[in-house]
PDB file of C-alpha atoms in Angstrom:
ATOM      1  CA  UNK A  26     -24.784 -32.028  30.032  1.00 56.00           C
ATOM      2  CA  UNK A  27     -26.291 -35.675  31.022  1.00 59.00           C
ATOM      3  CA  UNK A  28     -26.930 -34.618  34.619  1.00 63.00           C
ATOM      4  CA  UNK A  29     -28.763 -31.405  33.680  1.00 69.00           C
ATOM      5  CA  UNK A  30     -30.849 -33.490  31.078  1.00 63.00           C
ATOM      6  CA  UNK A  31     -31.779 -36.034  33.653  1.00 65.00           C
ATOM      7  CA  UNK A  32     -32.441 -33.428  36.455  1.00 68.00           C
ATOM      8  CA  UNK A  33     -34.736 -31.449  34.069  1.00 68.00           C
ATOM      9  CA  UNK A  34     -36.729 -34.629  32.924  1.00 65.00           C
ATOM     10  CA  UNK A  35     -37.043 -35.704  36.537  1.00 67.00           C
ATOM     11  CA  UNK A  36     -38.573 -32.259  37.564  1.00 69.00           C
ATOM     12  CA  UNK A  37     -40.949 -32.149  34.601  1.00 69.00           C
ATOM     13  CA  UNK A  38     -42.081 -35.770  35.186  1.00 69.00           C
ATOM     14  CA  UNK A  39     -42.361 -35.377  38.990  1.00 64.00           C
ATOM     15  CA  UNK A  40     -40.079 -38.385  39.424  1.00 69.00           C
ATOM     16  CA  UNK A  41     -37.260 -38.639  41.912  1.00 66.00           C
ATOM     17  CA  UNK A  42     -33.797 -38.490  40.387  1.00 58.00           C
ATOM     18  CA  UNK A  43     -32.934 -41.800  42.028  1.00 60.00           C
ATOM     19  CA  UNK A  44     -35.930 -43.392  40.698  1.00 54.00           C
ATOM     20  CA  UNK A  45     -35.607 -42.221  37.033  1.00 59.00           C
ATOM     21  CA  UNK A  46     -35.766 -44.662  34.268  1.00 56.00           C
ATOM     22  CA  UNK A  47     -34.770 -44.531  30.495  1.00 58.00           C
ATOM     23  CA  UNK A  48     -38.637 -44.191  29.459  1.00 60.00           C
ATOM     24  CA  UNK A  49     -39.762 -43.335  25.939  1.00 62.00           C
ATOM     25  CA  UNK A  50     -40.041 -39.522  26.912  1.00 67.00           C
ATOM     26  CA  UNK A  51     -36.489 -39.473  28.123  1.00 65.00           C
ATOM     27  CA  UNK A  52     -35.121 -41.302  25.072  1.00 66.00           C
ATOM     28  CA  UNK A  53     -37.146 -38.894  22.823  1.00 71.00           C
ATOM     29  CA  UNK A  54     -35.803 -35.947  24.711  1.00 69.00           C
ATOM     30  CA  UNK A  55     -32.203 -37.189  24.256  1.00 70.00           C
ATOM     31  CA  UNK A  56     -32.687 -37.847  20.569  1.00 68.00           C
ATOM     32  CA  UNK A  57     -34.092 -34.346  20.028  1.00 70.00           C
ATOM     33  CA  UNK A  58     -31.239 -32.766  22.042  1.00 68.00           C
ATOM     34  CA  UNK A  59     -28.470 -34.526  20.207  1.00 66.00           C
ATOM     35  CA  UNK A  60     -30.269 -34.047  16.902  1.00 71.00           C
ATOM     36  CA  UNK A  61     -29.482 -30.290  17.265  1.00 66.00           C
ATOM     37  CA  UNK A  62     -25.902 -30.983  17.112  1.00 63.00           C
ATOM     38  CA  UNK A  63     -25.482 -33.937  14.825  1.00 61.00           C
ATOM     39  CA  UNK A  64     -28.721 -33.844  12.757  1.00 64.00           C
ATOM     40  CA  UNK A  65     -31.967 -35.716  13.041  1.00 67.00           C
ATOM     41  CA  UNK A  66     -30.912 -38.727  10.829  1.00 64.00           C
ATOM     42  CA  UNK A  67     -27.802 -39.378  12.752  1.00 63.00           C
ATOM     43  CA  UNK A  68     -29.496 -39.035  16.107  1.00 62.00           C
ATOM     44  CA  UNK A  69     -31.975 -41.568  15.168  1.00 61.00           C
ATOM     45  CA  UNK A  70     -29.242 -43.992  13.959  1.00 60.00           C
ATOM     46  CA  UNK A  71     -27.047 -43.495  17.061  1.00 55.00           C
ATOM     47  CA  UNK A  72     -30.034 -44.273  19.438  1.00 57.00           C
ATOM     48  CA  UNK A  73     -31.081 -47.415  17.449  1.00 60.00           C
ATOM     49  CA  UNK A  74     -27.441 -48.619  17.345  1.00 54.00           C
ATOM     50  CA  UNK A  75     -27.237 -48.449  21.078  1.00 51.00           C
ATOM     51  CA  UNK A  76     -30.690 -49.740  21.612  1.00 52.00           C
ATOM     52  CA  UNK A  77     -30.681 -52.766  19.341  1.00 50.00           C
ATOM     53  CA  UNK A  78     -34.193 -53.343  19.780  1.00 49.00           C
ATOM     54  CA  UNK A  79     -33.859 -53.666  23.613  1.00 53.00           C
ATOM     55  CA  UNK A  80     -35.251 -51.169  26.168  1.00 53.00           C
ATOM     56  CA  UNK A  81     -32.750 -48.549  26.949  1.00 53.00           C
ATOM     57  CA  UNK A  82     -31.139 -48.198  30.440  1.00 56.00           C
ATOM     58  CA  UNK A  83     -29.943 -44.851  31.972  1.00 57.00           C
ATOM     59  CA  UNK A  84     -26.369 -46.234  31.149  1.00 64.00           C
ATOM     60  CA  UNK A  85     -27.381 -46.492  27.551  1.00 61.00           C
ATOM     61  CA  UNK A  86     -28.526 -43.095  27.513  1.00 60.00           C
ATOM     62  CA  UNK A  87     -25.229 -41.846  29.041  1.00 64.00           C
ATOM     63  CA  UNK A  88     -23.497 -43.672  26.255  1.00 65.00           C
ATOM     64  CA  UNK A  89     -25.642 -41.821  23.505  1.00 62.00           C
ATOM     65  CA  UNK A  90     -25.051 -38.503  25.102  1.00 64.00           C
ATOM     66  CA  UNK A  91     -21.269 -39.286  25.514  1.00 67.00           C
ATOM     67  CA  UNK A  92     -21.048 -40.401  21.747  1.00 65.00           C
ATOM     68  CA  UNK A  93     -22.888 -37.263  20.613  1.00 64.00           C
ATOM     69  CA  UNK A  94     -20.355 -35.147  22.529  1.00 66.00           C
ATOM     70  CA  UNK A  95     -17.632 -36.883  20.856  1.00 70.00           C
ATOM     71  CA  UNK A  96     -19.320 -36.555  17.472  1.00 65.00           C
ATOM     72  CA  UNK A  97     -19.880 -32.912  18.067  1.00 68.00           C
ATOM     73  CA  UNK A  98     -16.148 -32.268  18.983  1.00 73.00           C
ATOM     74  CA  UNK A  99     -15.109 -34.241  15.896  1.00 68.00           C
ATOM     75  CA  UNK A 100     -17.358 -32.185  13.809  1.00 70.00           C
ATOM     76  CA  UNK A 101     -16.068 -28.972  15.179  1.00 76.00           C
ATOM     77  CA  UNK A 102     -12.473 -30.114  14.627  1.00 77.00           C
ATOM     78  CA  UNK A 103     -13.340 -31.006  11.094  1.00 73.00           C
ATOM     79  CA  UNK A 104     -15.038 -27.608  10.529  1.00 78.00           C
ATOM     80  CA  UNK A 105     -11.953 -25.803  11.892  1.00 82.00           C
ATOM     81  CA  UNK A 106      -9.633 -27.964   9.832  1.00 81.00           C
ATOM     82  CA  UNK A 107     -11.766 -27.306   6.534  1.00 81.00           C
ATOM     83  CA  UNK A 108     -11.388 -23.588   7.333  1.00 83.00           C
ATOM     84  CA  UNK A 109      -7.678 -23.848   7.832  1.00 82.00           C
ATOM     85  CA  UNK A 110      -7.437 -25.821   4.499  1.00 80.00           C
ATOM     86  CA  UNK A 111      -9.554 -23.400   2.641  1.00 83.00           C
ATOM     87  CA  UNK A 112      -7.403 -20.527   3.886  1.00 79.00           C
ATOM     88  CA  UNK A 113      -4.294 -22.535   2.968  1.00 78.00           C
ATOM     89  CA  UNK A 114      -5.591 -23.060  -0.497  1.00 78.00           C
ATOM     90  CA  UNK A 115      -6.368 -19.423  -0.986  1.00 79.00           C
ATOM     91  CA  UNK A 116      -2.945 -18.560   0.159  1.00 74.00           C
ATOM     92  CA  UNK A 117      -1.409 -20.968  -2.295  1.00 71.00           C
ATOM     93  CA  UNK A 118      -3.534 -19.470  -5.083  1.00 76.00           C
ATOM     94  CA  UNK A 119      -2.308 -16.023  -4.119  1.00 72.00           C
ATOM     95  CA  UNK A 120       1.165 -17.231  -4.125  1.00 66.00           C
ATOM     96  CA  UNK A 121       0.891 -18.653  -7.490  1.00 73.00           C
ATOM     97  CA  UNK A 122      -0.462 -15.492  -8.735  1.00 71.00           C
ATOM     98  CA  UNK A 123       2.284 -13.548  -7.189  1.00 66.00           C
ATOM     99  CA  UNK A 124       4.998 -15.873  -8.751  1.00 69.00           C
ATOM    100  CA  UNK A 125       3.198 -15.351 -12.144  1.00 70.00           C
ATOM    101  CA  UNK A 126       3.235 -11.607 -11.702  1.00 66.00           C
ATOM    102  CA  UNK A 127       6.901 -11.750 -10.516  1.00 64.00           C
ATOM    103  CA  UNK A 128       8.091 -13.950 -13.692  1.00 69.00           C
ATOM    104  CA  UNK A 129       6.065 -11.543 -15.822  1.00 67.00           C
ATOM    105  CA  UNK A 130       7.807  -8.621 -14.133  1.00 64.00           C
ATOM    106  CA  UNK A 131      11.276 -10.098 -14.359  1.00 68.00           C
ATOM    107  CA  UNK A 132      10.704 -11.106 -18.054  1.00 71.00           C
ATOM    108  CA  UNK A 133       9.775  -7.734 -18.994  1.00 63.00           C
ATOM    109  CA  UNK A 134      12.594  -6.217 -16.962  1.00 65.00           C
ATOM    110  CA  UNK A 135      14.929  -8.273 -18.833  1.00 73.00           C
ATOM    111  CA  UNK A 136      13.389  -7.973 -22.162  1.00 75.00           C
ATOM    112  CA  UNK A 137      13.360  -4.298 -22.236  1.00 72.00           C
ATOM    113  CA  UNK A 138      16.978  -3.365 -21.722  1.00 78.00           C
ATOM    114  CA  UNK A 139      17.979  -6.430 -24.160  1.00 85.00           C
ATOM    115  CA  UNK A 140      15.542  -4.942 -26.599  1.00 85.00           C
ATOM    116  CA  UNK A 141      17.181  -1.548 -26.298  1.00 83.00           C
ATOM    117  CA  UNK A 142      20.670  -2.887 -26.354  1.00 88.00           C
ATOM    118  CA  UNK A 143      19.995  -5.181 -29.578  1.00 88.00           C
ATOM    119  CA  UNK A 144      18.363  -2.425 -31.476  1.00 88.00           C
ATOM    120  CA  UNK A 145      21.026   0.258 -30.943  1.00 88.00           C
ATOM    121  CA  UNK A 146      23.948  -2.317 -31.668  1.00 90.00           C
ATOM    122  CA  UNK A 147      22.192  -3.325 -34.865  1.00 89.00           C
ATOM    123  CA  UNK A 148      21.714   0.340 -35.824  1.00 88.00           C
ATOM    124  CA  UNK A 149      25.498   1.021 -35.297  1.00 88.00           C
ATOM    125  CA  UNK A 150      26.482  -2.001 -37.212  1.00 87.00           C
ATOM    126  CA  UNK A 151      24.053  -1.128 -40.072  1.00 88.00           C
ATOM    127  CA  UNK A 152      25.126   2.593 -40.248  1.00 87.00           C
ATOM    128  CA  UNK A 153      29.135   2.720 -40.614  1.00 80.00           C
ATOM    129  CA  UNK A 154      28.767   6.663 -41.186  1.00 85.00           C
ATOM    130  CA  UNK A 155      26.910   7.278 -38.038  1.00 85.00           C
ATOM    131  CA  UNK A 156      27.916  10.672 -36.418  1.00 88.00           C
ATOM    132  CA  UNK A 157      30.316  10.488 -33.519  1.00 87.00           C
ATOM    133  CA  UNK A 158      27.884  12.346 -31.116  1.00 90.00           C
ATOM    134  CA  UNK A 159      25.122   9.850 -31.936  1.00 89.00           C
ATOM    135  CA  UNK A 160      27.357   6.951 -31.489  1.00 87.00           C
ATOM    136  CA  UNK A 161      28.583   8.216 -28.142  1.00 90.00           C
ATOM    137  CA  UNK A 162      24.951   8.629 -27.137  1.00 90.00           C
ATOM    138  CA  UNK A 163      23.935   5.215 -28.158  1.00 89.00           C
ATOM    139  CA  UNK A 164      26.863   3.550 -26.331  1.00 91.00           C
ATOM    140  CA  UNK A 165      25.893   5.645 -23.162  1.00 90.00           C
ATOM    141  CA  UNK A 166      22.392   4.153 -23.487  1.00 89.00           C
ATOM    142  CA  UNK A 167      23.654   0.656 -23.908  1.00 90.00           C
ATOM    143  CA  UNK A 168      26.061   1.028 -21.010  1.00 89.00           C
ATOM    144  CA  UNK A 169      22.936   2.259 -18.833  1.00 82.00           C
ATOM    145  CA  UNK A 170      20.838  -0.664 -20.007  1.00 82.00           C
ATOM    146  CA  UNK A 171      23.520  -3.227 -19.299  1.00 86.00           C
ATOM    147  CA  UNK A 172      23.986  -1.874 -15.912  1.00 81.00           C
ATOM    148  CA  UNK A 173      20.258  -2.235 -15.374  1.00 74.00           C
ATOM    149  CA  UNK A 174      20.338  -5.900 -16.422  1.00 81.00           C
ATOM    150  CA  UNK A 175      23.311  -6.520 -13.969  1.00 82.00           C
ATOM    151  CA  UNK A 176      21.395  -4.813 -11.070  1.00 74.00           C
ATOM    152  CA  UNK A 177      18.321  -7.060 -11.905  1.00 77.00           C
ATOM    153  CA  UNK A 178      20.412 -10.308 -11.947  1.00 81.00           C
ATOM    154  CA  UNK A 179      22.383  -9.472  -8.922  1.00 81.00           C
ATOM    155  CA  UNK A 180      19.021  -8.700  -6.965  1.00 78.00           C
ATOM    156  CA  UNK A 181      17.582 -12.015  -7.940  1.00 79.00           C
ATOM    157  CA  UNK A 182      20.797 -13.842  -6.837  1.00 82.00           C
ATOM    158  CA  UNK A 183      21.397 -11.936  -3.696  1.00 83.00           C
ATOM    159  CA  UNK A 184      17.858 -12.703  -2.595  1.00 81.00           C
ATOM    160  CA  UNK A 185      18.387 -16.420  -3.339  1.00 81.00           C
ATOM    161  CA  UNK A 186      21.705 -16.678  -1.472  1.00 85.00           C
ATOM    162  CA  UNK A 187      20.295 -14.805   1.637  1.00 85.00           C
ATOM    163  CA  UNK A 188      17.223 -16.979   1.833  1.00 81.00           C
ATOM    164  CA  UNK A 189      19.154 -20.303   1.310  1.00 82.00           C
ATOM    165  CA  UNK A 190      21.686 -19.258   4.109  1.00 85.00           C
ATOM    166  CA  UNK A 191      24.627 -19.170   1.705  1.00 85.00           C
ATOM    167  CA  UNK A 192      25.126 -15.390   1.679  1.00 87.00           C
ATOM    168  CA  UNK A 193      28.555 -14.281   3.293  1.00 88.00           C
ATOM    169  CA  UNK A 194      28.359 -11.856   6.048  1.00 92.00           C
ATOM    170  CA  UNK A 195      31.191  -9.659   7.264  1.00 92.00           C
ATOM    171  CA  UNK A 196      30.078  -8.125  10.596  1.00 94.00           C
ATOM    172  CA  UNK A 197      32.216  -5.601  12.197  1.00 94.00           C
ATOM    173  CA  UNK A 198      31.885  -2.352  14.269  1.00 95.00           C
ATOM    174  CA  UNK A 199      29.692   0.053  12.161  1.00 95.00           C
ATOM    175  CA  UNK A 200      29.207   3.824  12.333  1.00 95.00           C
ATOM    176  CA  UNK A 201      25.497   3.883  11.156  1.00 96.00           C
ATOM    177  CA  UNK A 202      25.470   7.728  10.847  1.00 96.00           C
ATOM    178  CA  UNK A 203      28.476   7.497   8.422  1.00 96.00           C
ATOM    179  CA  UNK A 204      26.703   4.665   6.387  1.00 96.00           C
ATOM    180  CA  UNK A 205      23.594   7.013   6.061  1.00 97.00           C
ATOM    181  CA  UNK A 206      25.674   9.794   4.688  1.00 96.00           C
ATOM    182  CA  UNK A 207      27.403   7.454   2.195  1.00 94.00           C
ATOM    183  CA  UNK A 208      24.028   6.036   1.171  1.00 94.00           C
ATOM    184  CA  UNK A 209      22.802   9.493   0.640  1.00 94.00           C
ATOM    185  CA  UNK A 210      25.838  10.399  -1.605  1.00 93.00           C
ATOM    186  CA  UNK A 211      25.156   7.212  -3.652  1.00 92.00           C
ATOM    187  CA  UNK A 212      21.554   8.123  -4.322  1.00 92.00           C
ATOM    188  CA  UNK A 213      21.964  11.963  -4.659  1.00 93.00           C
ATOM    189  CA  UNK A 214      21.484  11.933  -8.274  1.00 91.00           C
ATOM    190  CA  UNK A 215      18.066  10.289  -7.965  1.00 90.00           C
ATOM    191  CA  UNK A 216      16.936  13.048  -5.613  1.00 93.00           C
ATOM    192  CA  UNK A 217      18.243  15.901  -8.070  1.00 92.00           C
ATOM    193  CA  UNK A 218      16.495  14.261 -10.973  1.00 91.00           C
ATOM    194  CA  UNK A 219      13.154  14.352  -8.970  1.00 92.00           C
ATOM    195  CA  UNK A 220      13.761  17.750  -7.668  1.00 94.00           C
ATOM    196  CA  UNK A 221      13.367  16.524  -4.165  1.00 94.00           C
ATOM    197  CA  UNK A 222      14.684  17.829  -1.030  1.00 95.00           C
ATOM    198  CA  UNK A 223      16.450  15.602   1.582  1.00 96.00           C
ATOM    199  CA  UNK A 224      16.128  16.640   5.258  1.00 96.00           C
ATOM    200  CA  UNK A 225      18.438  14.976   7.815  1.00 96.00           C
ATOM    201  CA  UNK A 226      17.943  14.543  11.403  1.00 96.00           C
ATOM    202  CA  UNK A 227      21.078  12.889  12.474  1.00 96.00           C
ATOM    203  CA  UNK A 228      22.630  13.078  16.155  1.00 95.00           C
ATOM    204  CA  UNK A 229      26.150  14.399  16.633  1.00 93.00           C
ATOM    205  CA  UNK A 230      27.201  10.905  17.956  1.00 91.00           C
ATOM    206  CA  UNK A 231      25.829   7.463  17.983  1.00 91.00           C
ATOM    207  CA  UNK A 232      27.105   4.064  19.451  1.00 93.00           C
ATOM    208  CA  UNK A 233      28.637   1.669  17.120  1.00 93.00           C
ATOM    209  CA  UNK A 234      26.648  -1.381  16.205  1.00 94.00           C
ATOM    210  CA  UNK A 235      27.837  -4.907  14.939  1.00 94.00           C
ATOM    211  CA  UNK A 236      26.764  -5.313  11.257  1.00 95.00           C
ATOM    212  CA  UNK A 237      27.934  -5.998   7.747  1.00 95.00           C
ATOM    213  CA  UNK A 238      28.591  -2.409   6.375  1.00 94.00           C
ATOM    214  CA  UNK A 239      28.025  -3.275   2.678  1.00 93.00           C
ATOM    215  CA  UNK A 240      24.489  -5.114   3.501  1.00 94.00           C
ATOM    216  CA  UNK A 241      23.478  -2.249   5.768  1.00 96.00           C
ATOM    217  CA  UNK A 242      24.435   0.098   2.996  1.00 95.00           C
ATOM    218  CA  UNK A 243      22.275  -1.915   0.593  1.00 92.00           C
ATOM    219  CA  UNK A 244      19.268  -1.491   2.901  1.00 95.00           C
ATOM    220  CA  UNK A 245      19.826   2.221   3.208  1.00 96.00           C
ATOM    221  CA  UNK A 246      20.196   2.641  -0.583  1.00 93.00           C
ATOM    222  CA  UNK A 247      17.046   0.479  -1.229  1.00 92.00           C
ATOM    223  CA  UNK A 248      14.980   2.626   1.189  1.00 95.00           C
ATOM    224  CA  UNK A 249      16.258   5.923  -0.165  1.00 95.00           C
ATOM    225  CA  UNK A 250      15.687   4.893  -3.979  1.00 92.00           C
ATOM    226  CA  UNK A 251      12.326   3.725  -2.997  1.00 90.00           C
ATOM    227  CA  UNK A 252      11.502   7.233  -1.474  1.00 93.00           C
ATOM    228  CA  UNK A 253      12.935   8.974  -4.510  1.00 92.00           C
ATOM    229  CA  UNK A 254      10.607   7.011  -6.918  1.00 90.00           C
ATOM    230  CA  UNK A 255       7.404   7.920  -5.240  1.00 90.00           C
ATOM    231  CA  UNK A 256       7.905  11.616  -4.006  1.00 92.00           C
ATOM    232  CA  UNK A 257       6.149  14.115  -6.420  1.00 92.00           C
ATOM    233  CA  UNK A 258       8.363  15.461  -9.090  1.00 91.00           C
ATOM    234  CA  UNK A 259       9.586  19.072  -8.239  1.00 91.00           C
ATOM    235  CA  UNK A 260       8.134  19.087  -4.823  1.00 91.00           C
ATOM    236  CA  UNK A 261       9.198  16.110  -3.053  1.00 93.00           C
ATOM    237  CA  UNK A 262      10.506  15.890   0.502  1.00 95.00           C
ATOM    238  CA  UNK A 263      12.356  13.008   2.087  1.00 96.00           C
ATOM    239  CA  UNK A 264      13.239  13.179   5.816  1.00 97.00           C
ATOM    240  CA  UNK A 265      15.953  10.815   7.009  1.00 97.00           C
ATOM    241  CA  UNK A 266      16.326  10.415  10.848  1.00 97.00           C
ATOM    242  CA  UNK A 267      18.594   8.206  13.329  1.00 98.00           C
ATOM    243  CA  UNK A 268      17.989   8.012  16.886  1.00 96.00           C
ATOM    244  CA  UNK A 269      18.548   5.947  19.867  1.00 95.00           C
ATOM    245  CA  UNK A 270      15.725   4.125  21.397  1.00 94.00           C
ATOM    246  CA  UNK A 271      16.426   1.998  24.265  1.00 93.00           C
ATOM    247  CA  UNK A 272      18.807  -0.784  23.291  1.00 93.00           C
ATOM    248  CA  UNK A 273      18.218  -0.091  19.603  1.00 95.00           C
ATOM    249  CA  UNK A 274      19.327   2.346  16.895  1.00 97.00           C
ATOM    250  CA  UNK A 275      16.433   3.343  14.808  1.00 97.00           C
ATOM    251  CA  UNK A 276      16.411   4.725  11.167  1.00 98.00           C
ATOM    252  CA  UNK A 277      13.374   6.261   9.404  1.00 98.00           C
ATOM    253  CA  UNK A 278      13.050   7.298   5.684  1.00 97.00           C
ATOM    254  CA  UNK A 279       9.980   9.145   5.377  1.00 96.00           C
ATOM    255  CA  UNK A 280       8.519  10.651   2.116  1.00 95.00           C
ATOM    256  CA  UNK A 281       5.631  12.979   0.974  1.00 93.00           C
ATOM    257  CA  UNK A 282       4.648  10.583  -1.737  1.00 91.00           C
ATOM    258  CA  UNK A 283       0.967   9.104  -2.139  1.00 91.00           C
ATOM    259  CA  UNK A 284       1.448   6.551   0.555  1.00 91.00           C
ATOM    260  CA  UNK A 285       0.844   2.711   0.403  1.00 88.00           C
ATOM    261  CA  UNK A 286      -2.622   1.381  -0.072  1.00 86.00           C
ATOM    262  CA  UNK A 287      -4.051  -0.314   3.288  1.00 86.00           C
ATOM    263  CA  UNK A 288      -4.423  -3.538   1.124  1.00 84.00           C
ATOM    264  CA  UNK A 289      -0.737  -3.612   0.100  1.00 84.00           C
ATOM    265  CA  UNK A 290       0.895  -2.833   3.484  1.00 86.00           C
ATOM    266  CA  UNK A 291       0.840  -6.317   4.744  1.00 82.00           C
ATOM    267  CA  UNK A 292       2.727  -7.634   2.087  1.00 83.00           C
ATOM    268  CA  UNK A 293       4.958  -4.927   1.017  1.00 87.00           C
ATOM    269  CA  UNK A 294       8.042  -6.668   2.254  1.00 86.00           C
ATOM    270  CA  UNK A 295       7.028  -9.949   0.490  1.00 80.00           C
ATOM    271  CA  UNK A 296       8.946 -11.089  -2.508  1.00 68.00           C
ATOM    272  CA  UNK A 297       6.967 -11.289  -6.008  1.00 57.00           C
ATOM    273  CA  UNK A 298       5.312  -8.085  -4.991  1.00 61.00           C
ATOM    274  CA  UNK A 299       5.934  -4.498  -6.233  1.00 56.00           C
ATOM    275  CA  UNK A 300       5.681  -2.293  -3.311  1.00 51.00           C
ATOM    276  CA  UNK A 301       4.206   0.545  -5.236  1.00 50.00           C
ATOM    277  CA  UNK A 302       2.605   3.402  -3.403  1.00 49.00           C
ATOM    278  CA  UNK A 303      -1.178   4.292  -3.962  1.00 45.00           C
ATOM    279  CA  UNK A 304      -1.902   5.379  -7.415  1.00 46.00           C
ATOM    280  CA  UNK A 305       1.709   5.295  -8.606  1.00 49.00           C
ATOM    281  CA  UNK A 306       3.704   2.039  -9.247  1.00 50.00           C
ATOM    282  CA  UNK A 307       6.867   2.264 -11.432  1.00 52.00           C
ATOM    283  CA  UNK A 308       8.197  -0.600 -13.225  1.00 51.00           C
ATOM    284  CA  UNK A 309      10.446  -2.890 -11.151  1.00 54.00           C
ATOM    285  CA  UNK A 310      10.837  -6.389  -9.838  1.00 59.00           C
ATOM    286  CA  UNK A 311       9.893  -5.483  -6.280  1.00 70.00           C
ATOM    287  CA  UNK A 312      13.046  -7.148  -4.751  1.00 81.00           C
ATOM    288  CA  UNK A 313      14.526  -4.293  -3.032  1.00 86.00           C
ATOM    289  CA  UNK A 314      12.308  -4.312   0.051  1.00 90.00           C
ATOM    290  CA  UNK A 315      12.283  -8.208   0.339  1.00 90.00           C
ATOM    291  CA  UNK A 316      16.091  -8.084   0.306  1.00 90.00           C
ATOM    292  CA  UNK A 317      16.100  -5.341   2.940  1.00 94.00           C
ATOM    293  CA  UNK A 318      13.821  -7.317   5.283  1.00 94.00           C
ATOM    294  CA  UNK A 319      16.175 -10.342   4.807  1.00 93.00           C
ATOM    295  CA  UNK A 320      19.171  -8.284   5.778  1.00 95.00           C
ATOM    296  CA  UNK A 321      17.727  -6.578   8.667  1.00 96.00           C
ATOM    297  CA  UNK A 322      16.504 -10.000  10.033  1.00 95.00           C
ATOM    298  CA  UNK A 323      19.957 -11.656   9.591  1.00 94.00           C
ATOM    299  CA  UNK A 324      21.342  -8.679  11.538  1.00 95.00           C
ATOM    300  CA  UNK A 325      19.040  -9.265  14.510  1.00 94.00           C
ATOM    301  CA  UNK A 326      16.689  -6.198  13.807  1.00 96.00           C
ATOM    302  CA  UNK A 327      13.210  -5.554  12.564  1.00 96.00           C
ATOM    303  CA  UNK A 328      11.889  -3.315   9.710  1.00 97.00           C
ATOM    304  CA  UNK A 329       8.434  -1.757   9.230  1.00 96.00           C
ATOM    305  CA  UNK A 330       6.267   0.281   7.201  1.00 95.00           C
ATOM    306  CA  UNK A 331       3.970   3.231   8.642  1.00 93.00           C
ATOM    307  CA  UNK A 332       1.733   4.916   5.949  1.00 92.00           C
ATOM    308  CA  UNK A 333      -1.594   6.609   5.319  1.00 86.00           C
ATOM    309  CA  UNK A 334      -2.637   6.967   1.692  1.00 86.00           C
ATOM    310  CA  UNK A 335      -2.082  10.643   0.640  1.00 86.00           C
ATOM    311  CA  UNK A 336       0.172  11.209   3.631  1.00 89.00           C
ATOM    312  CA  UNK A 337       3.318   9.541   2.198  1.00 92.00           C
ATOM    313  CA  UNK A 338       5.052   6.397   3.580  1.00 94.00           C
ATOM    314  CA  UNK A 339       7.688   5.990   6.405  1.00 95.00           C
ATOM    315  CA  UNK A 340       9.953   2.943   6.267  1.00 97.00           C
ATOM    316  CA  UNK A 341      12.004   2.221   9.285  1.00 97.00           C
ATOM    317  CA  UNK A 342      14.336  -0.407  10.830  1.00 98.00           C
ATOM    318  CA  UNK A 343      15.824  -0.930  14.197  1.00 97.00           C
ATOM    319  CA  UNK A 344      19.130  -2.713  15.090  1.00 97.00           C
ATOM    320  CA  UNK A 345      20.716  -3.526  18.424  1.00 94.00           C
ATOM    321  CA  UNK A 346      23.343  -1.250  19.266  1.00 89.00           C
ATOM    322  CA  UNK A 347      26.736  -2.132  20.571  1.00 80.00           C
ATOM    323  CA  UNK A 348      29.966  -3.005  18.919  1.00 61.00           C
ATOM    324  CA  UNK A 349      31.958  -6.124  18.810  1.00 56.00           C
ATOM    325  CA  UNK A 350      33.367  -5.372  22.335  1.00 54.00           C
ATOM    326  CA  UNK A 351      29.841  -4.483  23.763  1.00 51.00           C
ATOM    327  CA  UNK A 352      30.364  -0.611  23.464  1.00 51.00           C
TER     328      UNK A 352
END
């Protein structure tokens, strides 16, 4: 930068480069150039601090230009740091809001079944002559709500254990096709209630993989349950596929629900979020997908979402194939 400035000044003044001196015009030119980077006032202060009421030499001019370059670098670094700090601050604000939403959701999920259990229990206590069929109905509701509470507490504790590294893993040879069939049996009632059709695309045989069967079943049940929530009632369709792809086994669970809004897709596996699909967000804590992500990551795999609003959602995960003996 200094060489170019000296060369331009020598050409404009008709002076040989070897005979160039730090005259007033050159100093003014330098001051104007660095003012564009560090401001007019700062440029004047910098020139005066170097000059100290003495005529400037070319060495002094070089010192000014070098200092201005350093100031420009520091200013750029400061600007970048400010942008990063601002982004981090916004992220923290967003996380605080997500935590608030999560606590509100968990509180609601706890309060709702507790309210039902208490109300029905008080009703049975205050009504000694209650009809047997009513008592049976109330007890069934109490049982259902208590199971709902248990699931919520278990999910919160489970996620905390996995994230802290305290969860126990019992990896063994796993037949992924058999686990899919078992998970479908476990969620069959959900699909019947929604009137949804489940279409299977499973190969006759697949290689074994090394995984914790209970944890992997948990992922499958989470994805199937999530699909059952969002398919249109009476005309829902869920396709479950398993295939080999290179060194991996890939599972996809695709539904014909409303899909996930673009702005929600990046955080759909984050805790504190409810991964509701566009225009339809059932109540829940939003812990199923975060737990699934943690499990798949711990098994050495990857999990993803592919969705377009109005065209359903397709959740998938891939795990490295090969059993304990490498088969």
